[in-house]
Amino acid sequence: MRLRGRKGIREALEAQPELIVLEPAQYKGRWKELFGNDNPIHVELGMGKGRFISQLSSLNPQTNYIGVDMYDELIRRASEKAQASREENGGTLANLKLALFNIEKIEHMFDTNELERVYLNFSDPWPKKRHARRRLTHSGFVRKYIDILNENGEIHFKTDSRSLFEFSLNSFADMGLRMRNIALDLHAEETRTDLVMTEYEMKFHDKGVNIHRVEVVIGDKALQTHLHQLEQAERRETEAAQNDREHDGEADA
Ligand SMILES: C[S@@+](CC[C@H](N)C(=O)[O-])C[C@H]1O[C@@H](n2cnc3c(N)ncnc32)[C@H](O)[C@@H]1O
């Protein structure tokens, strides 16, 4: 992402301490305290201009959100977006923080079990093989996410990059992780308005590029819930098939 240097950005960030966290490692293990409640915490790693995290936090006041990026200018733009989304949709910014941080050191920002969800949206693909370890879905990163996610923990990943998606599915599978809702073309049937689009997603979607998506179930409780839902769905299918057979039998009689 190309960024223009701008004077006074740091001052603009420092002027919004209730929204912008410039030293987020200070809050490791204390994010609940900072939000002032026990609501679950969802984090977008590499939020860019912040459309996704601003909208989501506006739609879900009972969840706390943290958008992380490593560039001052993007944090500033995300703060503007957050203000604008509140003006449009109402609500407060109490459940949103924007943090300036390098994801490579994410274990210094969050403690074990501190988060409920990690969003990775259109992460840099790092296409060269020798850069594979920099991909945010490399096992080295995923191990860190597993540690900071709690019993309900999940990773939600979206990308336009087919090669990064393939790499990521293999990375998750090699780690023995359970995946669900895998989509190779997320908006194939209709635009998924239930899932908030990111800036990059809107751009690629407008160009007709396929968006890939997967949810990775990490926490024990999340896994139990998922398996229970699968069982229920299977039971419903069996019952529906049984009803169909009975119905066909009646029709034949
Ligand atoms: C391709 S953009 C995607 C932005 C946004 N998620 C979207 O979908 O529109 C990737 C973002 O990740 C951020 N990023 C990449 N590596 C990072 C790192 N190590 N630490 C923090 N942010 C990072 C970049 O600054 C950039 O804003």
GROMACS .gro file of C-alpha atoms in nm, residues 135-241:
model
  107
  135ARG     CA    1   0.258  -1.486   0.515
  136LEU     CA    2   0.015  -1.424   0.801
  137THR     CA    3  -0.126  -1.777   0.764
  138HIS     CA    4   0.216  -1.944   0.793
  139SER     CA    5   0.222  -2.194   1.081
  140GLY     CA    6   0.464  -1.967   1.271
  141PHE     CA    7   0.191  -1.699   1.288
  142VAL     CA    8  -0.098  -1.942   1.330
  143ARG     CA    9   0.069  -2.091   1.640
  144LYS     CA   10   0.071  -1.742   1.792
  145TYR     CA   11  -0.299  -1.691   1.708
  146ILE     CA   12  -0.384  -2.027   1.867
  147ASP     CA   13  -0.217  -1.913   2.187
  148ILE     CA   14  -0.395  -1.576   2.211
  149LEU     CA   15  -0.738  -1.715   2.111
  150ASN     CA   16  -0.972  -1.844   2.383
  151GLU     CA   17  -1.204  -2.148   2.403
  152ASN     CA   18  -1.446  -1.984   2.155
  153GLY     CA   19  -1.160  -1.882   1.929
  154GLU     CA   20  -1.185  -1.871   1.550
  155ILE     CA   21  -0.980  -1.731   1.261
  156HIS     CA   22  -1.173  -1.583   0.967
  157PHE     CA   23  -0.964  -1.539   0.654
  158LYS     CA   24  -1.052  -1.372   0.320
  159THR     CA   25  -0.829  -1.316   0.019
  160ASP     CA   26  -0.834  -1.260  -0.356
  161SER     CA   27  -0.505  -1.450  -0.391
  162ARG     CA   28  -0.557  -1.806  -0.505
  163SER     CA   29  -0.198  -1.901  -0.424
  164LEU     CA   30  -0.218  -1.755  -0.072
  165PHE     CA   31  -0.552  -1.930  -0.019
  166GLU     CA   32  -0.407  -2.267  -0.128
  167PHE     CA   33  -0.104  -2.211   0.092
  168SER     CA   34  -0.329  -2.118   0.387
  169LEU     CA   35  -0.563  -2.417   0.354
  170ASN     CA   36  -0.258  -2.644   0.354
  171SER     CA   37  -0.109  -2.458   0.648
  172PHE     CA   38  -0.430  -2.500   0.854
  173ALA     CA   39  -0.474  -2.864   0.745
  174ASP     CA   40  -0.112  -2.952   0.824
  175MET     CA   41  -0.168  -2.815   1.173
  176GLY     CA   42  -0.471  -3.044   1.215
  177LEU     CA   43  -0.714  -2.752   1.237
  178ARG     CA   44  -1.084  -2.781   1.157
  179MET     CA   45  -1.204  -2.560   0.871
  180ARG     CA   46  -1.560  -2.471   0.776
  181ASN     CA   47  -1.760  -2.258   0.531
  182ILE     CA   48  -1.484  -2.276   0.270
  183ALA     CA   49  -1.573  -2.056  -0.029
  184LEU     CA   50  -1.372  -2.026  -0.351
  185ASP     CA   51  -1.606  -1.757  -0.484
  186LEU     CA   52  -1.768  -1.596  -0.182
  187HIS     CA   53  -2.008  -1.372  -0.372
  188ALA     CA   54  -2.085  -1.624  -0.652
  189GLU     CA   55  -2.461  -1.649  -0.600
  190GLU     CA   56  -2.523  -1.304  -0.462
  191THR     CA   57  -2.318  -1.039  -0.288
  192ARG     CA   58  -2.289  -1.148   0.075
  193THR     CA   59  -2.423  -0.838   0.247
  194ASP     CA   60  -2.427  -1.027   0.580
  195LEU     CA   61  -2.045  -1.021   0.574
  196VAL     CA   62  -1.897  -0.672   0.582
  197MET     CA   63  -1.671  -0.604   0.283
  198THR     CA   64  -1.322  -0.461   0.324
  199GLU     CA   65  -1.173  -0.188   0.103
  200TYR     CA   66  -0.966  -0.440  -0.093
  201GLU     CA   67  -1.262  -0.675  -0.125
  202MET     CA   68  -1.484  -0.403  -0.276
  203LYS     CA   69  -1.213  -0.318  -0.526
  204PHE     CA   70  -1.157  -0.681  -0.634
  205HIS     CA   71  -1.526  -0.767  -0.630
  206ASP     CA   72  -1.601  -0.471  -0.861
  207LYS     CA   73  -1.339  -0.609  -1.104
  208GLY     CA   74  -1.505  -0.952  -1.097
  209VAL     CA   75  -1.220  -1.120  -0.909
  210ASN     CA   76  -1.322  -1.423  -0.700
  211ILE     CA   77  -1.297  -1.381  -0.326
  212HIS     CA   78  -1.188  -1.685  -0.124
  213ARG     CA   79  -1.288  -1.731   0.239
  214VAL     CA   80  -1.250  -1.984   0.519
  215GLU     CA   81  -1.330  -2.000   0.890
  216VAL     CA   82  -1.090  -2.194   1.112
  217VAL     CA   83  -1.228  -2.333   1.437
  218ILE     CA   84  -0.965  -2.311   1.710
  219GLY     CA   85  -1.111  -2.315   2.064
  220ASP     CA   86  -1.250  -2.632   2.229
  221LYS     CA   87  -1.592  -2.478   2.289
  222ALA     CA   88  -1.606  -2.344   1.932
  223LEU     CA   89  -1.522  -2.693   1.805
  224GLN     CA   90  -1.792  -2.856   2.022
  225THR     CA   91  -2.051  -2.607   1.898
  226HIS     CA   92  -1.945  -2.667   1.538
  227LEU     CA   93  -1.966  -3.049   1.574
  228HIS     CA   94  -2.306  -3.017   1.742
  229GLN     CA   95  -2.433  -2.800   1.455
  230LEU     CA   96  -2.305  -3.055   1.203
  231GLU     CA   97  -2.488  -3.337   1.389
  232GLN     CA   98  -2.809  -3.135   1.393
  233ALA     CA   99  -2.781  -3.056   1.022
  234GLU     CA  100  -2.724  -3.426   0.946
  235ARG     CA  101  -3.027  -3.522   1.157
  236ARG     CA  102  -3.243  -3.267   0.974
  237GLU     CA  103  -3.122  -3.404   0.639
  238THR     CA  104  -3.201  -3.764   0.742
  239GLU     CA  105  -3.550  -3.660   0.860
  240ALA     CA  106  -3.613  -3.468   0.538
  241ALA     CA  107  -3.503  -3.770   0.329
   0.00000   0.00000   0.00000
